[in-house]
Short mmCIF file of C-alpha atoms and ligand atoms in Angstrom, two decimals:
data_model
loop_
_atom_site.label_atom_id
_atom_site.label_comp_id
_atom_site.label_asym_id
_atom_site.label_seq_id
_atom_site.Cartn_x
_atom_site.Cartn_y
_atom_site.Cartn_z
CA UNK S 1 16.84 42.39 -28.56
CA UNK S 2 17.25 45.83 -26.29
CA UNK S 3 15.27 48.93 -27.48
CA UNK S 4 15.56 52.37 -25.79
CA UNK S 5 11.61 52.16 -26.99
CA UNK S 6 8.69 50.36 -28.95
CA UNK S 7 5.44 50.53 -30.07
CA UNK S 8 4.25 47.22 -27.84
CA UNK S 9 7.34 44.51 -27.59
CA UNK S 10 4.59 41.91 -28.38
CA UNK S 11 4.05 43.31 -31.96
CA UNK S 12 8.13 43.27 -32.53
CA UNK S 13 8.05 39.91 -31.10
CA UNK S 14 5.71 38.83 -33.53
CA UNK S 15 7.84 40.76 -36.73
CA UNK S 16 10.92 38.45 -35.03
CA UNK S 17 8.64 35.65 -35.55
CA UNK S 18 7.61 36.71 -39.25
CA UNK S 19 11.58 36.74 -40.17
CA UNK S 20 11.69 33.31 -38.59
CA UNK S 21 13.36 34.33 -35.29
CA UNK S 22 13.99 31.08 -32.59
CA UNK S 23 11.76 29.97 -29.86
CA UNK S 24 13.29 31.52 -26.63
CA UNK S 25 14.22 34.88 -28.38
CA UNK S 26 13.03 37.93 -25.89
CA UNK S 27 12.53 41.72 -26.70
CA UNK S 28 12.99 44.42 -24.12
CA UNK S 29 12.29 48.16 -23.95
CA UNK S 30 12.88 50.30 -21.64
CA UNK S 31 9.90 52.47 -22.60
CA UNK S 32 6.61 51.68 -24.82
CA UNK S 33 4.42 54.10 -26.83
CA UNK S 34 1.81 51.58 -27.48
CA UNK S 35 1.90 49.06 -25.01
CA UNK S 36 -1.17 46.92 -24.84
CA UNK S 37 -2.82 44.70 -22.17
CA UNK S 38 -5.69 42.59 -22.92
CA UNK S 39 -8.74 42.99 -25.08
CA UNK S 40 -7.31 46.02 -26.72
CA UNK S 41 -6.51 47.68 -23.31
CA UNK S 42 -3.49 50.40 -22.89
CA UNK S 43 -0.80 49.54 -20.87
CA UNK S 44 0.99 52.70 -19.08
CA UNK S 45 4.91 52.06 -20.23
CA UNK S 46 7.08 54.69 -18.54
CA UNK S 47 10.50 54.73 -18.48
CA UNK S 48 11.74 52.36 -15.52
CA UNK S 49 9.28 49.77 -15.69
CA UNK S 50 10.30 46.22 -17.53
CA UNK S 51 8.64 45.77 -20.83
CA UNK S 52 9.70 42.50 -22.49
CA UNK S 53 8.17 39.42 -24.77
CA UNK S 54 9.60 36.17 -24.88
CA UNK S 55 8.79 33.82 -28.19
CA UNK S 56 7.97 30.33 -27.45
CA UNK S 57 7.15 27.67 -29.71
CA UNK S 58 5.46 24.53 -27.42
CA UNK S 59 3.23 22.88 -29.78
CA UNK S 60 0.80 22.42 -27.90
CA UNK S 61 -3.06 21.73 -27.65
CA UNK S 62 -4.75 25.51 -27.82
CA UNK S 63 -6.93 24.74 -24.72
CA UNK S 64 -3.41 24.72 -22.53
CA UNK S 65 -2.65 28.60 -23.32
CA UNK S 66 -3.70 29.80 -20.23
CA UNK S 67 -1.37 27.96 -17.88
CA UNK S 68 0.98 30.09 -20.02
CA UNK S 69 -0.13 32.99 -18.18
CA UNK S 70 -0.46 31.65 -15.21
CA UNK S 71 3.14 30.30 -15.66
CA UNK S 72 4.54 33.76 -16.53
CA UNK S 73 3.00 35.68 -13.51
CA UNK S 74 4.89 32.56 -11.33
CA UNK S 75 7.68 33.54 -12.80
CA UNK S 76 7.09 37.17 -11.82
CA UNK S 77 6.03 36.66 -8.57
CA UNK S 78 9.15 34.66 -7.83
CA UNK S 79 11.30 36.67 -9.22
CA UNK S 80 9.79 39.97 -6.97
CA UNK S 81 9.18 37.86 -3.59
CA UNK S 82 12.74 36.49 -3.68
CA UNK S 83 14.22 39.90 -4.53
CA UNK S 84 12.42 42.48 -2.05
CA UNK S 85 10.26 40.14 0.27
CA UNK S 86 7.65 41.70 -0.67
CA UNK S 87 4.56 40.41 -0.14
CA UNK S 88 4.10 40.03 -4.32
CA UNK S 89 0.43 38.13 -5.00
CA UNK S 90 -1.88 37.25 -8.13
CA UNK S 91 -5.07 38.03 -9.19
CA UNK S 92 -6.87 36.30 -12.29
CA UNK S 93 -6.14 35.93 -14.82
CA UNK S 94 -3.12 37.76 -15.61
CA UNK S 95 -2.44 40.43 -12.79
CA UNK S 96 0.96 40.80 -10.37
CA UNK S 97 -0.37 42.88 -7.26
CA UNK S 98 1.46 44.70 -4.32
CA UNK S 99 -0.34 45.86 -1.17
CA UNK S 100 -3.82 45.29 -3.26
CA UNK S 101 -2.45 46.99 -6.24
CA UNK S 102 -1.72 46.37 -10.06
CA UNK S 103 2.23 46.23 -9.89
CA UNK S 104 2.62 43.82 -13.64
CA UNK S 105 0.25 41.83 -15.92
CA UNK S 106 0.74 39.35 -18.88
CA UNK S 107 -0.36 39.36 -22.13
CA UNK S 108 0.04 35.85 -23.88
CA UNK S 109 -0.71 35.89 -27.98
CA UNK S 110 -0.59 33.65 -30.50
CA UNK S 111 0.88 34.48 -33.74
CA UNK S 112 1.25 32.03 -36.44
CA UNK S 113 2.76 28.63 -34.45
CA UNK S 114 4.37 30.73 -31.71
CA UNK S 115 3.22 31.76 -28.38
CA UNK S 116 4.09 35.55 -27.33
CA UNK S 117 4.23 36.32 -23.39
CA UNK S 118 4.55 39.65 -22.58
CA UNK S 119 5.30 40.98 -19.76
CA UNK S 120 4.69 44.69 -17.86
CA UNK S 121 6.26 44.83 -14.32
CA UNK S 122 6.43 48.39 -12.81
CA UNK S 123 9.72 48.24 -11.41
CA UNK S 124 11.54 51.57 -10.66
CA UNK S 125 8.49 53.65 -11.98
CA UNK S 126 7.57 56.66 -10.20
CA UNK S 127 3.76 56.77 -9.96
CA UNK S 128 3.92 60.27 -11.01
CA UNK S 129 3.98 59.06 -14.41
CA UNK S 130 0.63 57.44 -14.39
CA UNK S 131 -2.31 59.26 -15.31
CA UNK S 132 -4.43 60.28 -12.77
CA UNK S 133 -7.59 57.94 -13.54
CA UNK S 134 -5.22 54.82 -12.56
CA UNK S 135 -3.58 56.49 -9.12
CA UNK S 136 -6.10 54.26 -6.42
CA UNK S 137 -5.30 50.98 -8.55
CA UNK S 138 -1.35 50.91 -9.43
CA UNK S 139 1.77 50.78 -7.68
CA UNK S 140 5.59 49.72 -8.21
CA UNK S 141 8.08 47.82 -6.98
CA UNK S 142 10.27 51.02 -6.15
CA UNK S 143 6.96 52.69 -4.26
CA UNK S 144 6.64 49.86 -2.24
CA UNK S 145 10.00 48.81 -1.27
CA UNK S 146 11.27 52.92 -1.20
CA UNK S 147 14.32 51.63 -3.28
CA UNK S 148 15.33 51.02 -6.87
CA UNK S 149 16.41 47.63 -7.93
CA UNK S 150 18.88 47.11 -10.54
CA UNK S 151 16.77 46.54 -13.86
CA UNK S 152 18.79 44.34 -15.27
CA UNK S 153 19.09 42.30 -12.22
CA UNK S 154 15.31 41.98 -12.38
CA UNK S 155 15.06 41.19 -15.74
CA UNK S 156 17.85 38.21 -15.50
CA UNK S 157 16.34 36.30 -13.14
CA UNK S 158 13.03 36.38 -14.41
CA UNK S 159 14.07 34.78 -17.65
CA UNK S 160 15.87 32.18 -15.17
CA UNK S 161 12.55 31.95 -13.67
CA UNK S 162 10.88 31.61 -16.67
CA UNK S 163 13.15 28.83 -18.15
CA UNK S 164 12.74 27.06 -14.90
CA UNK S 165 8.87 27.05 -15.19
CA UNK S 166 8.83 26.45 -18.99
CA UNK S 167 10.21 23.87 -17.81
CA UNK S 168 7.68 22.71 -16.00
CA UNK S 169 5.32 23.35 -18.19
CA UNK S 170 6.39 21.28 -20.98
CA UNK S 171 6.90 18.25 -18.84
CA UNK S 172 3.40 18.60 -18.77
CA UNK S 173 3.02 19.60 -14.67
CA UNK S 174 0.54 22.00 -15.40
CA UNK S 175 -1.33 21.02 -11.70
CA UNK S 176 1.88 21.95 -10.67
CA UNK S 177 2.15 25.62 -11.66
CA UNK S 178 -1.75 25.62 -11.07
CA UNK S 179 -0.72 25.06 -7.52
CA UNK S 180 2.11 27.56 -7.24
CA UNK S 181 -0.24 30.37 -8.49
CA UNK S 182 -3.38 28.97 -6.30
CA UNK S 183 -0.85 29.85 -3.23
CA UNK S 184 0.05 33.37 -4.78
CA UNK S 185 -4.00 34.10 -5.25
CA UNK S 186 -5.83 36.37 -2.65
CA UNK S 187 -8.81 36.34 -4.71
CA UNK S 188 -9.69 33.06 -3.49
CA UNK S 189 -12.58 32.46 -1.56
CA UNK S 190 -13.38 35.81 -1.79
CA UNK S 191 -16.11 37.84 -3.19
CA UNK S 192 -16.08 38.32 -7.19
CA UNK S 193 -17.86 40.05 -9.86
CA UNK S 194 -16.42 39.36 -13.61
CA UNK S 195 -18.32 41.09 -16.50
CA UNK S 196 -17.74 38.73 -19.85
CA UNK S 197 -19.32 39.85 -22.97
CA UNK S 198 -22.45 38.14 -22.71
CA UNK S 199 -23.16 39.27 -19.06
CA UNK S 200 -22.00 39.88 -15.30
CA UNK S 201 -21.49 36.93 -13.07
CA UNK S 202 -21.16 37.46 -8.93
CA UNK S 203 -20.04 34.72 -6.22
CA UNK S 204 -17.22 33.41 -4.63
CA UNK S 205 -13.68 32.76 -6.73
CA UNK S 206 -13.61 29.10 -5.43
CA UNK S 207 -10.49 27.89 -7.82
CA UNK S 208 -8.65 27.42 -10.88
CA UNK S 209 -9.19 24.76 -13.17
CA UNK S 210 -7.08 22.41 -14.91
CA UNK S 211 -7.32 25.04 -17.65
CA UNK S 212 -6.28 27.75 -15.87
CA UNK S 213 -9.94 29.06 -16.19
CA UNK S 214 -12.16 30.55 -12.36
CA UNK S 215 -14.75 28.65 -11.38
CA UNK S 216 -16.74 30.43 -9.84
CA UNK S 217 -19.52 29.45 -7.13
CA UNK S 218 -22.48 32.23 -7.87
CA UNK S 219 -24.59 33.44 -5.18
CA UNK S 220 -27.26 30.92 -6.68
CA UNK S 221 -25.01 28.26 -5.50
CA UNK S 222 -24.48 27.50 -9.18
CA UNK S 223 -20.84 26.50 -10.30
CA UNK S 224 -19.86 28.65 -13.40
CA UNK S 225 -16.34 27.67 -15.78
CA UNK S 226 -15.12 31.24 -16.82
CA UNK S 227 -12.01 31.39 -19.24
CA UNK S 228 -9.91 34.48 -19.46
CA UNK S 229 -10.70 34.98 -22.60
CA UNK S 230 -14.14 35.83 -22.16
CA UNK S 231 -13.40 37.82 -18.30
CA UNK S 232 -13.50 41.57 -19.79
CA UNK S 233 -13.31 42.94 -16.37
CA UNK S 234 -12.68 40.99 -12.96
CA UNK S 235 -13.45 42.92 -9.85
CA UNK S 236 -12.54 41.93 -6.61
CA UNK S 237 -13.36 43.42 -3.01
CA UNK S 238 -10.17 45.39 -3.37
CA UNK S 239 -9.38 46.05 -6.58
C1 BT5 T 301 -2.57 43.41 -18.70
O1 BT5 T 301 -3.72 43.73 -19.38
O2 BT5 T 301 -2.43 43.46 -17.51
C2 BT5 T 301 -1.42 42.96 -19.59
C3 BT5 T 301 -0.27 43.92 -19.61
C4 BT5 T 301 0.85 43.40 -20.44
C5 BT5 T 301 1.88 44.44 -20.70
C6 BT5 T 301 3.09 43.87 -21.40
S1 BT5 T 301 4.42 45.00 -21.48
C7 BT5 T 301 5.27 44.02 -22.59
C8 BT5 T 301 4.23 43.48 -23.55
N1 BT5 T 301 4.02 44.43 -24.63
C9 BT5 T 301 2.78 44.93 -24.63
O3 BT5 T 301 2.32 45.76 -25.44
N2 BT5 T 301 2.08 44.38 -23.60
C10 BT5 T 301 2.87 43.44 -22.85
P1 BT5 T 301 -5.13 43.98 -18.71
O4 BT5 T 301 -5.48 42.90 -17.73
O5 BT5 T 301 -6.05 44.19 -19.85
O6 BT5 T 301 -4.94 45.29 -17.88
C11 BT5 T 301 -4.93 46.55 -18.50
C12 BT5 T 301 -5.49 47.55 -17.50
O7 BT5 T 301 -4.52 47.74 -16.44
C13 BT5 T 301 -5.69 48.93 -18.10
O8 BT5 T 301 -6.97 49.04 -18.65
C14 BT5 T 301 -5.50 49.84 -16.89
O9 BT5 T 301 -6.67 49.88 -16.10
C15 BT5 T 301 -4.44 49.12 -16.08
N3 BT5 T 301 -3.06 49.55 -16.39
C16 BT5 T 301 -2.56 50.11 -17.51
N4 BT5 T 301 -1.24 50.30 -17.42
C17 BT5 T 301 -0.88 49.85 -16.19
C18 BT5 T 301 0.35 49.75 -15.51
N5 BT5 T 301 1.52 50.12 -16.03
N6 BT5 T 301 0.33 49.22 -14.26
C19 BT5 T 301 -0.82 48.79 -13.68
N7 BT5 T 301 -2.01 48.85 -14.29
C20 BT5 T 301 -2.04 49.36 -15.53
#
């Protein structure tokens, strides 16, 4: 489904889902008024940036749901590195990042037995269009490379990517795609401070588990399991 707009692709995703829509069904906009990241957080959604959700039905244990993530922004990453050469990385749990910068993010939900990934990539987006409060920490594709690439380019292999890594995924190689992202992530080894609801936690970002959760070595020495789901905000040296 194309749309010149939405309100958030993952809520029209999830009305596709409510009238019974198939697993592998994906919604794109070109622009979003309500775009969403995680924990009720806005996403900017100019026109020229890739907005788009992807339904998925793998019937799977709850506890794997993060690897989704993970999966997704392997997908991007791919898709990016072998289109520009740029050097595209990751940051936990669910951020794409040029030169230090937030260029994408996923959002994976859950409605009713399906599994919603959306996806954010600022592609051709000037940065003129984001407010000022965001300048230091975003960037795009086109600011980076000093071209435009062709959208729908972009967009078709990443589902190609995506298929190829769902693939994965359901053949149950989640070490696999673990792996992959471990390779993408500067994070690692590095200095962290991650704020969850119930507190602030500072060390070193030593890995990610076989749930796609941070463990995370605190200054204490103490080793600490912290899921995405509880990570409200995830600071690194750099951004
Ligand atoms: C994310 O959330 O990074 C997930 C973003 C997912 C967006 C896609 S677009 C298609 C689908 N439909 C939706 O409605 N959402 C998904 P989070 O980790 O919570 O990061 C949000 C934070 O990133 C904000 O609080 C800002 O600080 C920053 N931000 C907002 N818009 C941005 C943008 N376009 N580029 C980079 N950073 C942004």
């Amino acid at each position: 489904m194309l749309l010149d707009e939405a309100g958030s692709t993952n809520d029209e995703a999830k009305r596709l889902i409510a009238a019974h829509e198939s697993e592998g069904t994906v919604v794109i906009a070109a622009s979003q008024t309500s775009g969403r990241g995680r924990l009720g957080r806005k996403w900017v959604s100019p026109i020229g940036g890739i907005y788009l959700s992807i339904i998925l039905n793998p019937y799977i244990n709850h506890s794997r749901l993060p690897i989704i993530t993970l999966m997704a922004a392997v997908a991007c990453a791919r898709t990016l590195k072998g289109m520009t050469k740029l050097d595209v990385s990751v940051k936990w749990p669910n951020d794409i990042v040029i030169s230090d910068k937030k260029a994408g993010g996923i959002l994976c939900e859950t409605f009713r037995n399906s599994v919603i990934v959306g996806i954010g990539i600022n592609l051709n987006t000037n940065l003129s269009l984001f407010p000022v409060s965001l300048k230091k920490q975003v960037t795009s594709v086109k600011f980076e490379l000093g071209a435009s690439l062709e959208r729908e380019d972009v967009i078709r292999i990443l589902l190609e990517e995506m298929d190829r890594v769902y693939a994965e995924f359901l053949d149950k190689r989640d070490r696999e795609i673990i792996d992959e992202w471990t390779g993408l992530c500067r994070m690692l080894g590095s200095e962290v401070t991650i704020e969850t609801g119930r507190g602030k936690h500072e060390g070193y970002a030593e890995a990610v588990g076989s749930k796609g959760e941070l463990i995370l070595r605190g200054f204490d020495g103490k080793i600490r399991r912290i899921f995405s789901a509880d990570a409200v905000k995830v600071r690194t040296e750099n951004i």
